[in-house]
XYZ file of C-alpha atoms in Angstrom:
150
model
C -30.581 19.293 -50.856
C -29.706 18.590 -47.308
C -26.071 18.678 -47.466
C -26.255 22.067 -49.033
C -28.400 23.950 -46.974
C -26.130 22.378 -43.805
C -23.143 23.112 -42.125
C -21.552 21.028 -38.808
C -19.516 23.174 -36.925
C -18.101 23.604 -33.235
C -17.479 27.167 -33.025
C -17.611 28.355 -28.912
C -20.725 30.536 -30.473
C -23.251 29.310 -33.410
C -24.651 32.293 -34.606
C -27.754 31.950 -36.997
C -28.760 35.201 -38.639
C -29.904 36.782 -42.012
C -27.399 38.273 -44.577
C -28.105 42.004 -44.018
C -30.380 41.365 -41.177
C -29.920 42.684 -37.524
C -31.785 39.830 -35.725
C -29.585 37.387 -34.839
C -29.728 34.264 -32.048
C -26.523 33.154 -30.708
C -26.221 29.220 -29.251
C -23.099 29.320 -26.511
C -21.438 26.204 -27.062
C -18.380 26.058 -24.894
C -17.476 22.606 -25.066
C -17.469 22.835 -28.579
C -19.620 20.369 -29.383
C -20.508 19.623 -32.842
C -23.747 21.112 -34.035
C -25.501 20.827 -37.832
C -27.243 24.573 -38.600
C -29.387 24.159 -41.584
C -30.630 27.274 -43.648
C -34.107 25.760 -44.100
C -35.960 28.920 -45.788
C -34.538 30.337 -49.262
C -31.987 26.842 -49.510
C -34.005 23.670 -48.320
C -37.398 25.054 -48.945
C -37.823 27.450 -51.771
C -40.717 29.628 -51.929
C -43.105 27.701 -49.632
C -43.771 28.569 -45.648
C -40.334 27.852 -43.732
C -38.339 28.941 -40.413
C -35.205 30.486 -41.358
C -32.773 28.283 -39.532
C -32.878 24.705 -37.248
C -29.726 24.259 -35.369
C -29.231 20.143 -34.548
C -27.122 18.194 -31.734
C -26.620 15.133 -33.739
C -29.116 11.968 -31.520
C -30.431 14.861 -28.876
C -32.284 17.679 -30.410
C -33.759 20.409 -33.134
C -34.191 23.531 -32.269
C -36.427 25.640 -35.082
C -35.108 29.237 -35.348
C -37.539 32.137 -36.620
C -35.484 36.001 -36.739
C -38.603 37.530 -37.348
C -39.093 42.028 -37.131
C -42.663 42.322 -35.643
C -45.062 39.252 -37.239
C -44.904 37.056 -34.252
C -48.299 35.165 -35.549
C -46.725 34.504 -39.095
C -43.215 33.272 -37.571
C -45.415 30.651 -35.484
C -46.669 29.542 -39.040
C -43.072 28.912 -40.387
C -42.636 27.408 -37.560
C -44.986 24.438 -37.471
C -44.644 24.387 -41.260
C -41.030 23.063 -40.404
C -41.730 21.523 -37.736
C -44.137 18.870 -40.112
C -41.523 18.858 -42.824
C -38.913 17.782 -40.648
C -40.201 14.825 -38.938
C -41.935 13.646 -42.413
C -38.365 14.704 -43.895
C -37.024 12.129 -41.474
C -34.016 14.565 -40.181
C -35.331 14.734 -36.877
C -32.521 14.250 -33.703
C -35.453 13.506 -31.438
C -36.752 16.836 -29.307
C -38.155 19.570 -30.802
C -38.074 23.324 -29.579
C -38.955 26.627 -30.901
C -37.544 30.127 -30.913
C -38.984 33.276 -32.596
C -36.394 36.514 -31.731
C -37.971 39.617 -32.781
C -37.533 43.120 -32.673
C -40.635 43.951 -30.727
C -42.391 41.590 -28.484
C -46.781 41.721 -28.777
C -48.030 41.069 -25.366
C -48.253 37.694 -24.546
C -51.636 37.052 -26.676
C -53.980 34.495 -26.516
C -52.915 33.433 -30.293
C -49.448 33.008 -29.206
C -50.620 31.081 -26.092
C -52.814 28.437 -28.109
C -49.531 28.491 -30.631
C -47.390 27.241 -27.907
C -49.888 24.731 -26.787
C -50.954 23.060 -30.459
C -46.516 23.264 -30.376
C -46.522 21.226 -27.193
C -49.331 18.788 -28.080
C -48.383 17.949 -31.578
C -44.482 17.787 -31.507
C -44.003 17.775 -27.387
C -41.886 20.809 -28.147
C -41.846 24.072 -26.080
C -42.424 27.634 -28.098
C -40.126 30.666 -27.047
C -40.782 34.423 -28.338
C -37.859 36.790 -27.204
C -36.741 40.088 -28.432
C -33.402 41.647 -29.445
C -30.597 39.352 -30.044
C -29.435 36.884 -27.130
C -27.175 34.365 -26.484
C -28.660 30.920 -25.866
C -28.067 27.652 -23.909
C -28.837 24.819 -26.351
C -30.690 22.918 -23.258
C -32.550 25.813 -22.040
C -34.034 26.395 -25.096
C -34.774 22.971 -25.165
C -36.677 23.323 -22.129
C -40.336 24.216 -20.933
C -38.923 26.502 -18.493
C -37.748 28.906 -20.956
C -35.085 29.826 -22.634
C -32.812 31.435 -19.848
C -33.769 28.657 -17.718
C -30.693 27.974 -15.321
């Protein structure tokens, strides 16, 4: 269920990562809002195509986490795969973003470009592929700009 895939905390950092995995993504929350991180693959959604994490400002946002080693194409699956379940699931906060850390970064290929434009056009939500683990601004991922957007 829901409730026990989630967890609302405030911590100054929200880290989302793997147990015994090195990727990690790290949301900087400094005001210490309140944010919901759900564990979607493995807890919500058992043995079907899934994200590992979303991390949720309650009214404002989703952002869909994939900690993925090299398949950058796959992790764009699991990505729209939640994206669909959670607007049908009805847990959406309004936006939508993406974020696929990986260890090592394919040159920005034409599949990942029409990825991040079907992304755009079907959910109005931007796609961002990074690689090692960063610390992110809830808003910038949020954004078109890019993820380090200032």
């Amino acid at each position: 269920s829901y409730e026990k895939c989630s967890e609302t905390i405030s911590h100054s950092k929200i880290k989302l990562t793997d147990p015994g995995e090195t990727r990690k993504a790290v949301f900087l929350n400094l005001d210490r809002t309140e944010y919901t991180r759900t564990r979607v693959d493995g807890c919500l959604l058992v043995q079907t195509l899934a994200a590992d994490w979303v991390i949720s400002k309650a009214g404002v946002a989703d952002v869909i986490v994939e900690l993925k080693g090299g398949d950058v194409d796959h992790a764009v699956t699991q990505i729209e795969a939640t994206a669909l379940y959670w607007q049908s699931a009805k847990l959406s906060n309004g936006r939508l973003a993406a974020l696929v850390v990986c260890r090592q970064y394919p040159r920005f290929d034409t599949k990942i470009q029409r990825a991040a434009a079907k992304l755009a056009k079907n959910f109005k939500a931007p796609l961002h592929v990074v690689t090692g683990n960063r610390e992110f601004n809830f808003e910038c991922v949020l954004s078109f700009k890019g993820p380090f957007a200032s």
